[in-house]
Short mmCIF file of C-alpha atoms and ligand atoms in Angstrom, two decimals:
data_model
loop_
_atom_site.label_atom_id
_atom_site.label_comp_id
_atom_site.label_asym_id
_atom_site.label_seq_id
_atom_site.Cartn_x
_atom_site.Cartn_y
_atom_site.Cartn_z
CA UNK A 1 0.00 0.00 0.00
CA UNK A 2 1.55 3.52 -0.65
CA UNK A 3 1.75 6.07 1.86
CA UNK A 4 -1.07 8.15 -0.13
CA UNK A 5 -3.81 5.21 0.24
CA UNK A 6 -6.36 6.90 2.84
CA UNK A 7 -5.71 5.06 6.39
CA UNK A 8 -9.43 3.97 6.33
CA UNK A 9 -8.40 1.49 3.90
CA UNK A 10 -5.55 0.08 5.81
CA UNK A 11 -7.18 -3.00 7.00
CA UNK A 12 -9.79 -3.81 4.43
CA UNK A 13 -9.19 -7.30 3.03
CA UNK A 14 -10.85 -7.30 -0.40
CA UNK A 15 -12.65 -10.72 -1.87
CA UNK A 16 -10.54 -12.55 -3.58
CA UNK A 17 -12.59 -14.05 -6.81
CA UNK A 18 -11.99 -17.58 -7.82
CA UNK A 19 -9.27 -18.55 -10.24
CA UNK A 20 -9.21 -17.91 -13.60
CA UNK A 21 -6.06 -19.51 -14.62
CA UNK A 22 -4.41 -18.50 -18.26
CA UNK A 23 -2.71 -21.05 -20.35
CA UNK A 24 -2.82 -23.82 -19.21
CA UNK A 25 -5.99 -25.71 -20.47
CA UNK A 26 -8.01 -26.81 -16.57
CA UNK A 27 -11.45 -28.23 -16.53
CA UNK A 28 -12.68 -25.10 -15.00
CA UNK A 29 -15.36 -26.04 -12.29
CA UNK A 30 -14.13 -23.11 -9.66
CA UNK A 31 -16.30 -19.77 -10.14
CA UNK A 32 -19.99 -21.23 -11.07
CA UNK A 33 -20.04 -20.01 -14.79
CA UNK A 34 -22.64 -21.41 -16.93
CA UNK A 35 -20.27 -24.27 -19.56
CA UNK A 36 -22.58 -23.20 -22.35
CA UNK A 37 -22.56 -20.52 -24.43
CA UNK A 38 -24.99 -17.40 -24.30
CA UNK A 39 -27.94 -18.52 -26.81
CA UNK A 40 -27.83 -18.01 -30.38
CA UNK A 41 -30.03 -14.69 -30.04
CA UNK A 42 -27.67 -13.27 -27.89
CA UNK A 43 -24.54 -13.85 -30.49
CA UNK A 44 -26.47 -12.44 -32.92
CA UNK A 45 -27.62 -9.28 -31.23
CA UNK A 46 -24.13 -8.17 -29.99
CA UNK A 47 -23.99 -7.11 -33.74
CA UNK A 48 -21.09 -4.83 -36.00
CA UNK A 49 -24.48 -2.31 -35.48
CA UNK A 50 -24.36 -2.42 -32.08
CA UNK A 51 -19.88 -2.49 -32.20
CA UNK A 52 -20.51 0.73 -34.42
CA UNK A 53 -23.05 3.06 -32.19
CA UNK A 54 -20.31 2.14 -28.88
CA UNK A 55 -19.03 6.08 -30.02
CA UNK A 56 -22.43 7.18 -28.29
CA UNK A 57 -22.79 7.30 -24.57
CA UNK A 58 -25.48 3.68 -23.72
CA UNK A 59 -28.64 4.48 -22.02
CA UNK A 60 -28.18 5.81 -18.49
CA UNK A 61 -31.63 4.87 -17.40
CA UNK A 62 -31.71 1.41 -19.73
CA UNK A 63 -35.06 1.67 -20.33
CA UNK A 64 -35.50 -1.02 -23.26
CA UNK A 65 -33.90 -3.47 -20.95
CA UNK A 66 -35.91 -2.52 -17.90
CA UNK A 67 -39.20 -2.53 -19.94
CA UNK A 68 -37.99 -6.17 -21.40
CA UNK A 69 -37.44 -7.35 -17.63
CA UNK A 70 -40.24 -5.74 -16.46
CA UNK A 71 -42.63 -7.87 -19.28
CA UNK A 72 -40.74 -10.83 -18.40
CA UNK A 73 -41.24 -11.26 -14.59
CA UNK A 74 -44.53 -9.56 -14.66
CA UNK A 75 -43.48 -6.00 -12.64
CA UNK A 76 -43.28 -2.65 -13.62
CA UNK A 77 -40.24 -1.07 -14.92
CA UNK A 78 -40.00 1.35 -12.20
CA UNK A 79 -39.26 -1.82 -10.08
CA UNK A 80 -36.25 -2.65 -11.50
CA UNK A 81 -32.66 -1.34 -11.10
CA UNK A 82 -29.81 -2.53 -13.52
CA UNK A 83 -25.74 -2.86 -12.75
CA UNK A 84 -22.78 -3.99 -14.11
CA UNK A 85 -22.95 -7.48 -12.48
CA UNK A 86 -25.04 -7.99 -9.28
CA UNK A 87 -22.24 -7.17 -6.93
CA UNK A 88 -22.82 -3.62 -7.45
CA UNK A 89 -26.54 -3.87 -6.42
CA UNK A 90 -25.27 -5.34 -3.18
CA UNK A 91 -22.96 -2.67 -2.55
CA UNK A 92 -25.24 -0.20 -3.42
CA UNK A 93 -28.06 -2.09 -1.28
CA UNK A 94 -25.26 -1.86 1.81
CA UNK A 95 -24.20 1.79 1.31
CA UNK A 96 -27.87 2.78 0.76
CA UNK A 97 -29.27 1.02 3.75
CA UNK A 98 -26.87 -0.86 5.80
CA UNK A 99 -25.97 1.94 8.57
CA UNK A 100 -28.06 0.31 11.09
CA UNK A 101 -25.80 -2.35 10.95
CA UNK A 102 -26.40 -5.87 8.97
CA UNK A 103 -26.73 -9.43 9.43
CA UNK A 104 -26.14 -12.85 7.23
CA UNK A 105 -25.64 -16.47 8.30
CA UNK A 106 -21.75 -16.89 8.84
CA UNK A 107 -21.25 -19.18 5.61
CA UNK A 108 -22.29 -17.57 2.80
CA UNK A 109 -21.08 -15.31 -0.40
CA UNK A 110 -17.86 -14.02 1.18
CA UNK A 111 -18.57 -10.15 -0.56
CA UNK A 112 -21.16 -9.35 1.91
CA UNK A 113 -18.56 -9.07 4.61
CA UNK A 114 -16.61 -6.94 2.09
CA UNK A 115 -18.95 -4.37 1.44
CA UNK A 116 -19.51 -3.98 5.70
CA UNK A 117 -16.11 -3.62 6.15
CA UNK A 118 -15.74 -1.03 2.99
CA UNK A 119 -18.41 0.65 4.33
CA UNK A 120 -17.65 0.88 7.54
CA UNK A 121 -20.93 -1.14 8.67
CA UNK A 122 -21.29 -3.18 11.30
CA UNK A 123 -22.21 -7.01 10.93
CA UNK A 124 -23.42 -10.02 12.66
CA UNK A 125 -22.83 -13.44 11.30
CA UNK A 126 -25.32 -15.84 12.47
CA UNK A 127 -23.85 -19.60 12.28
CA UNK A 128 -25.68 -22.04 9.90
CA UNK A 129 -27.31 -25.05 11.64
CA UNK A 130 -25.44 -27.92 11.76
CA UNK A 131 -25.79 -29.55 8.52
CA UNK A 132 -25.73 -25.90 7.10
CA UNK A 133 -29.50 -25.02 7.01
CA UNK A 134 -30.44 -21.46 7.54
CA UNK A 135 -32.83 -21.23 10.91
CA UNK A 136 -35.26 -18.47 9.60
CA UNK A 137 -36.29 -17.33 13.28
CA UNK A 138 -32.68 -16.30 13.81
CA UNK A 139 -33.25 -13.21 11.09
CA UNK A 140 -36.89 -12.31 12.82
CA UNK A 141 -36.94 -8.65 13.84
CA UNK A 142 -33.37 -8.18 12.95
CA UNK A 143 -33.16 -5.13 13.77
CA UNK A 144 -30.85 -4.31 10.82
CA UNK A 145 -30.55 -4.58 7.13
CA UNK A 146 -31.12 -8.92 6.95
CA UNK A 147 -28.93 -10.69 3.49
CA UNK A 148 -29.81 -13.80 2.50
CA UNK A 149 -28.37 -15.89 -0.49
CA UNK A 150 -31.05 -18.31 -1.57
CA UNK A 151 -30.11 -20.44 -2.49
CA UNK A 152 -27.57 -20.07 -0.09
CA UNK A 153 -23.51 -20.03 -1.68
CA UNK A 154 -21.18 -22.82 -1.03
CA UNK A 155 -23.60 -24.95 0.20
CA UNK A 156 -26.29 -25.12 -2.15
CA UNK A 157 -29.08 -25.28 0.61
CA UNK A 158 -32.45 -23.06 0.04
CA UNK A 159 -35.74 -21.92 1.92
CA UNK A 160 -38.92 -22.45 0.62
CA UNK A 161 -40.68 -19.19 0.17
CA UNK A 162 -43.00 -19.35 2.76
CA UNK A 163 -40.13 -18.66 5.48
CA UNK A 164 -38.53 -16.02 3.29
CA UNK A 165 -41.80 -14.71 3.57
CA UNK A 166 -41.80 -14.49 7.20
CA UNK A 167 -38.62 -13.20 7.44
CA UNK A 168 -39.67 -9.86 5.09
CA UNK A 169 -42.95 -9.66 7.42
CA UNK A 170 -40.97 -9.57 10.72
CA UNK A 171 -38.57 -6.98 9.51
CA UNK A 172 -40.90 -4.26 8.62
CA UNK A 173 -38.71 -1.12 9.42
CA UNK A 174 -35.20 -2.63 7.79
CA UNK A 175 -34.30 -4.26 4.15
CA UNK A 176 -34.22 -7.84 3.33
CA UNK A 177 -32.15 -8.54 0.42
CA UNK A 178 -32.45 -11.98 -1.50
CA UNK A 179 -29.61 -12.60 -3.39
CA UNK A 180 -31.04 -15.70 -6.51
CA UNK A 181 -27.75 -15.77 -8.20
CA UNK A 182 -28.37 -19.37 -8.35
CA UNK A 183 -32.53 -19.50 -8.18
CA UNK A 184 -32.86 -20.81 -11.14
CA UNK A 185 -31.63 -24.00 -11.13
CA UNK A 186 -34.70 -25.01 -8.77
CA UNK A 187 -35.10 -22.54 -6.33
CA UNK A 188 -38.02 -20.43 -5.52
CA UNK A 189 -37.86 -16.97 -6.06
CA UNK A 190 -39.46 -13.94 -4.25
CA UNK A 191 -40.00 -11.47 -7.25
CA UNK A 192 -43.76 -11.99 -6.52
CA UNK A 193 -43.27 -10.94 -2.71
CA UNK A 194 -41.84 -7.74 -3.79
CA UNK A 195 -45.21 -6.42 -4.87
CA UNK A 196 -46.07 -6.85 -1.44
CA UNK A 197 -43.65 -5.65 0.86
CA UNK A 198 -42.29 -2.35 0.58
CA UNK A 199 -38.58 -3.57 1.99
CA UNK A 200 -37.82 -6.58 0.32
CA UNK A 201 -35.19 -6.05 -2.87
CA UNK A 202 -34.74 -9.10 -4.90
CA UNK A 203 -31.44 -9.44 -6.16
CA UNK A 204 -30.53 -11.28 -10.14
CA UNK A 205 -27.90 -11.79 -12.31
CA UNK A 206 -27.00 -12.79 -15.41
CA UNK A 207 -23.87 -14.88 -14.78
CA UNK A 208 -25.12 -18.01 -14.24
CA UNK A 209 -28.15 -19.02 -15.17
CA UNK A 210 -27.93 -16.94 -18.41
CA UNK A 211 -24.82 -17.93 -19.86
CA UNK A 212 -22.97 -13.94 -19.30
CA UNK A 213 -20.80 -13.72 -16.57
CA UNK A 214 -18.53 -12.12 -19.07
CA UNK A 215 -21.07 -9.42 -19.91
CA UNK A 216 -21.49 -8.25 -16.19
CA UNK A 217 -25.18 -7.51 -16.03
CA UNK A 218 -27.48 -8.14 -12.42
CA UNK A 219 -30.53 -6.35 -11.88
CA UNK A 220 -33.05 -6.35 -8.96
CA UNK A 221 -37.00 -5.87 -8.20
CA UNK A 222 -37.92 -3.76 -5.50
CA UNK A 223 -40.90 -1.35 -4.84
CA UNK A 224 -40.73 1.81 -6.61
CA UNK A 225 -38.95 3.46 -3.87
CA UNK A 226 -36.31 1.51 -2.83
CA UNK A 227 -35.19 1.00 -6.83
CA UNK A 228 -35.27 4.92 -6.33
CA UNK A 229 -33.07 4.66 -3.39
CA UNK A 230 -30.91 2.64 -5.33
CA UNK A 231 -30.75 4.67 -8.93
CA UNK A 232 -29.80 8.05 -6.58
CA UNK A 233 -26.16 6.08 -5.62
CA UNK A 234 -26.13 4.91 -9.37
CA UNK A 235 -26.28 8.10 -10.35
CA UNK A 236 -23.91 9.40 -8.23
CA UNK A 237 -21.09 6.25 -9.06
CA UNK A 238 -21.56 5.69 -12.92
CA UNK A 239 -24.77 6.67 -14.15
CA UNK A 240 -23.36 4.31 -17.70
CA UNK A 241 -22.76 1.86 -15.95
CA UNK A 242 -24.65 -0.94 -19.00
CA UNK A 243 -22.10 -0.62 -21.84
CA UNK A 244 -24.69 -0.79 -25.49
CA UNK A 245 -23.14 -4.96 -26.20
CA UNK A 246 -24.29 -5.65 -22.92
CA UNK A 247 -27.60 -4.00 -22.86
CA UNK A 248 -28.48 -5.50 -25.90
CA UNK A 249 -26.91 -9.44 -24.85
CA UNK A 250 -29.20 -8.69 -22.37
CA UNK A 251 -32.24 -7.90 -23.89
CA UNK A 252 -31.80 -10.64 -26.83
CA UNK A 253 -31.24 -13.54 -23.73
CA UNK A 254 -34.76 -12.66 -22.33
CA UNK A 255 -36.33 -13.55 -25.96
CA UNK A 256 -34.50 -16.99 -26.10
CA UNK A 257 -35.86 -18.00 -22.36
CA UNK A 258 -36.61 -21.75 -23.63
CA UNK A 259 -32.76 -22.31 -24.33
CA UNK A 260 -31.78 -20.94 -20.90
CA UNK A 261 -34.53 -23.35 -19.96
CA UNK A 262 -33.02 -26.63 -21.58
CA UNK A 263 -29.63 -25.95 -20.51
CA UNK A 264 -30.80 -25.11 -16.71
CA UNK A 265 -32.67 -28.60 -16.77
CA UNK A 266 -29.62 -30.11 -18.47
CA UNK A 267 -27.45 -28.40 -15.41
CA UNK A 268 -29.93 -30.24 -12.63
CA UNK A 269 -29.80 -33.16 -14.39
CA UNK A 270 -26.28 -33.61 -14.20
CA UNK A 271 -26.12 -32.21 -10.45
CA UNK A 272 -28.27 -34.83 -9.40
CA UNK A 273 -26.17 -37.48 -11.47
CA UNK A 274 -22.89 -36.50 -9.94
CA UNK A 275 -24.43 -35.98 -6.65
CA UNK A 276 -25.50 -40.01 -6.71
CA UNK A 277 -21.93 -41.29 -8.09
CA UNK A 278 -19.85 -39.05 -5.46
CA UNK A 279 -22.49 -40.79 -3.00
CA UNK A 280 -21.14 -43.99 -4.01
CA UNK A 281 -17.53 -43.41 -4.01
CA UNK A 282 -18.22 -42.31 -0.15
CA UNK A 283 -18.79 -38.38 -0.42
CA UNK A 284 -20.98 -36.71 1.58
CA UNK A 285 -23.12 -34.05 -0.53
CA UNK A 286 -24.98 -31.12 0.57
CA UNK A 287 -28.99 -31.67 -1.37
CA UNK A 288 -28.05 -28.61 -3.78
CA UNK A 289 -30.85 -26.37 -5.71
CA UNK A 290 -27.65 -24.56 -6.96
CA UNK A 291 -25.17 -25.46 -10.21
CA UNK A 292 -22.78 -25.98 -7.86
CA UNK A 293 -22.16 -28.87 -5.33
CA UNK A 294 -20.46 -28.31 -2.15
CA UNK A 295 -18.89 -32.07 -1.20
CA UNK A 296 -16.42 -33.81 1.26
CA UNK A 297 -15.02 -37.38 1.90
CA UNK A 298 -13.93 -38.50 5.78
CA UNK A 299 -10.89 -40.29 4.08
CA UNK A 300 -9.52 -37.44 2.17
CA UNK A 301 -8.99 -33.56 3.24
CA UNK A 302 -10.39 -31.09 1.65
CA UNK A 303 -6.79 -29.39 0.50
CA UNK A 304 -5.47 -32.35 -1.00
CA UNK A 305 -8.58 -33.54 -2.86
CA UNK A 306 -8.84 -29.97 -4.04
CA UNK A 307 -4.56 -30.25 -4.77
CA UNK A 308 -4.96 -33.63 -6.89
CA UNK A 309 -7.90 -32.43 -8.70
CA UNK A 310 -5.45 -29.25 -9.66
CA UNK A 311 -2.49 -31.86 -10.59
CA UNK A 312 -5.02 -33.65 -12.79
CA UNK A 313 -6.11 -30.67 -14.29
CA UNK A 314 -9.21 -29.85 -13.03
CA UNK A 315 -10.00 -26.52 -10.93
CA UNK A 316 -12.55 -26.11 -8.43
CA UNK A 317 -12.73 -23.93 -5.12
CA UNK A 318 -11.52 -24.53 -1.92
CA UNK A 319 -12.39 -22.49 1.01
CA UNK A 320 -9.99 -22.25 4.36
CA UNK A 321 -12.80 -21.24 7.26
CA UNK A 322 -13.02 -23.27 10.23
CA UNK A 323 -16.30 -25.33 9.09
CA UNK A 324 -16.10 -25.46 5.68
CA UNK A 325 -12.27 -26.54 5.14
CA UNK A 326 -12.91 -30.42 4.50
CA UNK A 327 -15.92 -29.33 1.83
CA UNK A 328 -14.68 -28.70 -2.28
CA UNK A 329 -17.18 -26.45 -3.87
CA UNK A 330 -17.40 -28.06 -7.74
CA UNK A 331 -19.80 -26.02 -10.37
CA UNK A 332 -21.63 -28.23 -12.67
CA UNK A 333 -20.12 -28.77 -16.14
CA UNK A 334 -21.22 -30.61 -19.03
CA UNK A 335 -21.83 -34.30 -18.74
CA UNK A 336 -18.28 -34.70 -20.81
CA UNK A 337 -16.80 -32.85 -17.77
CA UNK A 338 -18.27 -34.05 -15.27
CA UNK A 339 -17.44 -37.78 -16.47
CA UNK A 340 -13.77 -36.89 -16.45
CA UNK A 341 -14.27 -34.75 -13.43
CA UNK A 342 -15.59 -38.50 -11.54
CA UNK A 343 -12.57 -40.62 -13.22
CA UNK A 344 -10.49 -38.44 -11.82
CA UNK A 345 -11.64 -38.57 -8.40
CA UNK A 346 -11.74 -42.30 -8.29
CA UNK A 347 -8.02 -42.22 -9.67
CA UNK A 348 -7.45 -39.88 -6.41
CA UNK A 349 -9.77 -41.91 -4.28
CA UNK A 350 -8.03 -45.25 -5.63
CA UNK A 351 -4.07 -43.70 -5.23
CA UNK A 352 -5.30 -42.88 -1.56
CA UNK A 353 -6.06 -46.75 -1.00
CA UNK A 354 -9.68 -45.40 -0.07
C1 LIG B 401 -21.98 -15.08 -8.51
C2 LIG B 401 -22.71 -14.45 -7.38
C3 LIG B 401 -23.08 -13.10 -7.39
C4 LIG B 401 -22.61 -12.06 -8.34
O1 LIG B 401 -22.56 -12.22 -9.58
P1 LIG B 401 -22.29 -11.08 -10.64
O2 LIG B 401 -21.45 -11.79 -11.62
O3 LIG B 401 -21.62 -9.90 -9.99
O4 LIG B 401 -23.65 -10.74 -11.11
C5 LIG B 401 -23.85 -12.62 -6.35
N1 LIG B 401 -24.20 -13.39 -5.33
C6 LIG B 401 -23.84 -14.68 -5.26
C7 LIG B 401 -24.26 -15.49 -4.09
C8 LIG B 401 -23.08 -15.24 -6.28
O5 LIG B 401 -22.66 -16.49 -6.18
#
């Protein structure tokens, strides 16, 4: 750090995003990315037209995309708020209305803790259950700004609507932010709840379940107000914050939803396969609604499972805290991947005389 940083920065410890290794070809299971491309729609519509009007400023207010959302998950465009990937929402969410402090479970996305600490907000973690279930009571007149992940992220594990529900009810005077990064892939979401409570954002993005986590685009439904809340930090950060490709990837995926469809089902599918065959070879496997599995074996540590999966040229993500170290999080790839991705654990398993 040089000596002209401001000191408030000192001791921030910024998140530190999964691999994304150059050269050398991995089997890249590590950062949840969709393994299919963006549908055919969405190549087309990032056209030379599109390449040739990037000399003009893009929409500030993206209005053709907000109107497209809007159609699609039955709201009004004034409920919607668009960023350059959905981690902006969430730090805009915590600048905007975390200074009464917030609160997650203490496993979960890793950049909520980020944002507290860049902003200076104060934050209870509230540990998962045992086997890593949220206990809904625990975020009951919080008190605070609540952050929930549902599904949740490593583990997989979701709430049923109905308790996400009660959660929003009980909180009346704070935000409750629910971050569906991974709701599609059999999840519930709350978009429908945010017609009815006034403090509930709902937070989406693009990355995953669409196929564009090189486009950065997230969005979120909220009541008119809140999205207002929102727009008035927007505005104040990078009011172009949608570059015109994006905007119009964006726009283009929303007509193709069947294809997102197929490959989503095609992602559970093969969750659910691997799940059963890691069951066999003697991992234990977290029920995920997620395209990600979070697994562990008693006869192998987490490291070195995570090391020989590396030597044998497959990535996926290992996290260090106290309760999740023995636990690999592994995003699901295509069937081809995953096949390889199982030969070479029972190679590991096999070389460990487990
Ligand atoms: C991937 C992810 C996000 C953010 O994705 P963006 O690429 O910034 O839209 C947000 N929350 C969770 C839990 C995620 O896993």
């Amino acid at each position: 750090m040089s000596e002209f940083m401001n000191p408030k920065y000192i001791s921030l410890k910024e998140y530190t995003p999964g691999e994304q290794p150059k050269g050398t070809k991995f089997i890249k299971l590590n950062t949840n990315e969709s393994p299919y491309p963006p549908s055919p729609e969405v190549i087309k519509a990032v056209s030379s037209d599109v390449v040739a009007s990037l000399k003009l400023y893009p929409d500030p207010d993206c209005s053709e995309l907000r109107d497209s959302l809007a159609e699609f998950y039955n709201t009004g465009s004034e409920n919607i708020f668009i960023t350059n990937g959905s981690d902006d929402i969430l730090n805009f969410a915590f600048m905007a209305f975390g200074h009464k402090g917030a609160v997650f479970p203490d496993i979960t996305y890793g950049f909520y803790k980020v944002f507290c600490e860049l902003h200076t907000i104060s934050y209870k973690e509230i540990p998962l259950n045992e086997d890593f279930s949220i206990s809904p009571k625990e975020y009951y007149n919080a008190g605070r700004m609540v952050v929930i992940a549902n599904p949740n992220a490593p583990t997989g594990l979701d709430l049923p609507l109905c308790e996400i529900e009660k959660i929003v009810e009980s909180n009346k005077d704070n935000v409750v932010v629910i971050d569906e990064a991974y709701v599609d892939f059999g999840g519930e979401t709350a978009i429908p709840l945010t017609r009815k409570y006034d403090n509930l954002i709902v937070v989406r993005t693009y990355s995953k379940s669409r196929s564009m986590a090189g486009a950065r685009l997230g969005f979120s439904v909220a009541s008119e107000k809140l999205t207002k809340d929102l727009n008035k930090l927007k505005f104040s950060t990078n009011p172009y914050n949608i570059n015109r490709m994006t905007m119009a990837a964006g726009i283009a995926a929303l007509k193709s939803h069947e294809y997102f469809k197929e490959k989503n089902e095609m992602t559970i599918n093969i969750r659910e396969c691997t799940t059963k065959r890691l069951e066999e070879l003697g991992f234990y496997v977290i029920p995920s609604k997620a395209n990600f599995i979070f697994v562990k074996h008693k006869r192998i540590s987490g490291e070195k499972y995570y090391n020989e999966l590396k030597n044998k040229g497959i990535l996926v993500r290992h996290f260090n805290g106290a309760r999740i170290c023995e636990f690999n999080r592994v995003t699901i790839g295509t069937e081809d991947e995953m096949k390889i991705f199982l030969e070479k654990t029972k190679e590991i398993l096999e070389n460990e005389n487990i």
